[in-house]
Amino acid sequence: MVAQSCRMLPKDRPRYLMGVGFPVDIVVCVALGVDMFDCVYPTRTGRFGQALVPWGQVSLRLAAYAKDFLPIDSDCQCPACSRCIPRAWFHAALGGRQTNAVSLISLHNLTYMLGLMRQLREAISSGQLPDVIRRFFSARCRPSAISSMDPSSIEMNQEPEGCGKSDESAKVSESKKEFDFDGPPPRWAVEALASVGVDISDIGSPNPNSASKDSALAGNSPYLSHIKNSIEEKENDSNYSN
């Protein structure tokens, strides 16, 4: 439906999709031709103590984070992560219904979404969107070594020095990660992206060589070229308003 609608809409006008806010949905819909989104998801999910991260989410209400002294995402520059506020503090603050914790998680989620959209725009302009999409989905699929780990062997993080990860805490943190997918990406996403020339069929597969076509071919999609050309046309059109 999204792909068909985008094909029917004017090529020189922005395409707006209301109510879509999940990162996976946004990435797929951007590839299909959508320009703008409007959704409460980043702040609403923040109110429930769920932080958005490149591999999926961090459900800070879970007991697993009660003694986790790492920031939500060490690569994030939001007000919480840049100050090294640990996950353990969020876990305790959410349990105590401290509203500042909810506000900080919401700011973190908005920072993540803004960064994701910025990355997608830059990828379109540089012709690297297929590669960025593949990396996005690869990061969200649980590695087989972790999925086969005995849950009873998972321990709590110990406080690392500063805001970085010690080798040991990094291993434990990896074992607790809440990946979006325990296996390959969902079929609907694979098929939707394939319709515009982006192949992610090999991601999360036990046999990485089983892809139906090389990912480099994805860059030849005429529809992705249309997206890039549309952006350039809008930037050069003096009548187009940001």
XYZ file of C-alpha atoms in Angstrom:
242
model
C 0.000 0.000 0.000
C 2.784 2.444 0.900
C 4.764 1.656 -2.242
C 1.687 1.953 -4.446
C 0.687 5.262 -2.858
C 4.181 6.694 -3.315
C 4.150 5.736 -6.985
C 0.859 7.579 -7.471
C 1.807 10.753 -5.586
C 3.552 13.682 -7.348
C 7.293 13.155 -7.579
C 8.093 16.776 -6.767
C 6.131 16.884 -3.506
C 6.959 15.443 -0.074
C 5.216 12.208 0.895
C 3.818 12.186 4.441
C 2.890 9.012 6.339
C 0.906 9.537 9.531
C 1.169 7.333 12.599
C 4.241 5.304 11.626
C 7.018 5.557 14.200
C 8.715 2.195 14.754
C 12.324 2.475 13.508
C 12.014 -0.663 11.355
C 8.815 0.628 9.750
C 10.374 4.021 9.084
C 13.474 2.583 7.429
C 11.384 0.374 5.141
C 8.978 3.189 4.272
C 11.823 5.591 3.503
C 13.122 3.054 0.996
C 9.615 2.877 -0.486
C 9.591 6.647 -0.985
C 8.146 8.295 2.137
C 9.684 11.613 3.199
C 8.006 12.546 6.487
C 6.509 10.774 9.489
C 4.466 11.815 12.501
C 4.114 9.530 15.519
C 4.118 9.673 19.321
C 6.052 6.404 19.577
C 9.441 7.793 20.746
C 7.920 9.660 23.697
C 5.118 7.213 24.437
C 7.476 4.257 24.644
C 9.766 6.405 26.767
C 6.981 6.802 29.311
C 6.983 3.024 29.681
C 10.715 2.982 30.359
C 11.784 1.684 26.961
C 14.811 3.299 25.351
C 15.490 3.017 21.615
C 18.939 1.808 20.608
C 20.566 0.611 17.354
C 20.022 -3.060 18.214
C 16.401 -2.656 19.341
C 15.464 -1.381 22.768
C 16.466 -1.301 26.421
C 13.522 -2.036 28.726
C 14.799 -0.213 31.770
C 12.049 -1.471 34.079
C 13.415 -5.013 33.834
C 15.283 -6.342 36.857
C 18.205 -7.191 34.574
C 19.171 -3.510 34.616
C 19.009 -3.011 38.392
C 22.801 -3.265 38.670
C 23.746 -2.227 35.154
C 26.012 0.806 35.381
C 26.441 1.430 31.668
C 24.657 4.321 29.928
C 21.657 3.474 27.767
C 23.852 3.696 24.659
C 27.500 4.652 24.994
C 27.502 6.059 21.434
C 24.521 8.361 22.028
C 24.898 12.100 22.661
C 21.537 12.709 24.330
C 21.425 14.528 27.717
C 21.299 11.194 29.567
C 23.950 9.191 27.725
C 26.375 12.089 27.345
C 26.321 12.450 31.139
C 26.833 8.710 31.650
C 23.611 8.294 33.637
C 23.531 4.518 34.215
C 20.728 2.152 33.369
C 20.579 1.182 37.051
C 19.572 4.737 37.962
C 16.772 4.688 35.400
C 15.575 1.336 36.713
C 15.394 2.685 40.265
C 13.921 6.031 39.215
C 11.183 4.404 37.155
C 10.313 2.186 40.093
C 10.017 5.309 42.214
C 7.913 7.040 39.544
C 10.357 9.901 39.123
C 9.156 11.952 36.168
C 12.635 13.208 35.315
C 13.578 9.653 34.323
C 10.703 9.515 31.839
C 11.701 12.894 30.414
C 15.310 11.811 29.941
C 14.310 8.557 28.236
C 11.985 10.485 25.922
C 14.809 12.884 25.051
C 17.055 9.907 24.397
C 14.465 8.352 22.076
C 13.976 11.600 20.179
C 17.745 11.935 19.809
C 17.910 8.408 18.429
C 15.097 9.001 15.927
C 16.541 12.319 14.751
C 19.906 10.641 14.259
C 18.324 7.784 12.329
C 16.491 10.152 9.985
C 19.650 12.209 9.497
C 21.550 9.055 8.612
C 18.889 8.037 6.091
C 18.890 11.468 4.426
C 22.667 11.451 4.118
C 22.595 7.902 2.760
C 20.081 8.870 0.079
C 22.127 11.893 -0.959
C 25.323 9.845 -1.170
C 23.715 6.849 -2.867
C 24.478 4.594 0.109
C 20.923 3.863 1.261
C 21.001 0.098 0.505
C 24.179 -0.345 2.542
C 22.804 1.706 5.435
C 19.594 -0.330 5.431
C 21.555 -3.581 5.506
C 23.636 -2.368 8.444
C 20.472 -1.225 10.219
C 18.868 -4.673 9.994
C 22.106 -6.521 10.721
C 22.442 -4.646 14.005
C 18.935 -5.715 15.043
C 19.346 -9.447 14.466
C 20.584 -11.416 17.455
C 23.911 -13.131 16.721
C 23.614 -16.911 16.830
C 26.283 -17.149 19.534
C 24.146 -15.035 21.842
C 20.806 -16.634 20.989
C 22.210 -20.028 21.972
C 23.564 -18.792 25.312
C 22.188 -20.318 28.491
C 20.063 -17.590 30.159
C 21.217 -18.779 33.580
C 24.772 -17.782 32.667
C 23.822 -14.115 32.271
C 25.098 -11.995 35.133
C 24.612 -8.379 36.102
C 27.025 -5.713 34.918
C 29.609 -4.415 37.313
C 30.281 -0.705 37.307
C 32.999 0.105 34.751
C 35.481 2.901 35.146
C 34.201 6.198 33.779
C 31.531 5.983 31.107
C 33.155 3.358 28.935
C 32.853 -0.395 28.884
C 35.316 -2.715 30.509
C 35.946 -5.927 28.571
C 33.934 -7.956 31.068
C 30.991 -5.574 31.279
C 30.867 -5.373 27.487
C 30.498 -9.163 27.264
C 27.731 -9.226 29.857
C 25.955 -6.289 28.249
C 26.052 -8.075 24.892
C 24.412 -11.146 26.401
C 21.518 -9.071 27.770
C 20.805 -7.080 24.626
C 17.157 -6.945 23.621
C 17.506 -7.426 19.884
C 14.523 -6.720 17.656
C 14.839 -10.090 15.935
C 15.992 -13.447 17.277
C 16.469 -14.608 13.690
C 16.271 -13.034 10.233
C 14.259 -9.830 9.662
C 10.495 -10.300 9.200
C 9.355 -11.519 5.829
C 7.240 -8.442 5.139
C 10.309 -6.210 5.487
C 12.422 -8.468 3.275
C 9.766 -8.500 0.554
C 9.009 -4.780 0.783
C 12.667 -3.838 0.447
C 13.194 -6.358 -2.345
C 10.463 -4.574 -4.310
C 12.719 -1.504 -4.501
C 15.960 -3.382 -5.066
C 17.301 -3.650 -1.511
C 18.249 -7.221 -0.623
C 18.379 -8.175 3.064
C 17.401 -11.824 2.553
C 20.787 -13.081 3.751
C 20.813 -11.096 7.011
C 20.368 -13.273 10.075
C 20.603 -16.394 7.936
C 22.710 -19.329 9.183
C 24.345 -19.347 5.759
C 25.474 -15.794 4.913
C 26.226 -16.887 1.339
C 22.599 -17.787 0.659
C 21.592 -14.334 -0.554
C 19.627 -14.322 -3.772
C 21.696 -11.467 -5.162
C 24.657 -9.364 -4.207
C 23.851 -6.326 -2.094
C 25.823 -4.131 -4.474
C 23.081 -4.633 -7.043
C 20.648 -2.931 -4.695
C 22.179 0.420 -5.503
C 20.920 0.104 -9.080
C 17.279 0.371 -8.043
C 15.579 2.992 -10.237
C 13.208 3.830 -7.407
C 16.057 4.636 -5.025
C 17.531 6.816 -7.749
C 14.176 8.584 -7.954
C 14.285 9.297 -4.209
C 17.729 10.863 -4.497
C 16.738 12.873 -7.564
C 13.598 14.120 -5.832
C 15.660 15.470 -2.939
C 18.011 17.251 -5.310
C 15.081 18.723 -7.239
C 13.481 20.015 -4.046
C 16.734 21.621 -2.923
C 17.105 23.367 -6.277
C 13.484 24.452 -6.539
C 13.203 28.026 -5.307
C 9.476 27.523 -4.767
C 9.980 24.559 -2.454
C 9.769 25.466 1.197
C 11.429 23.488 3.976
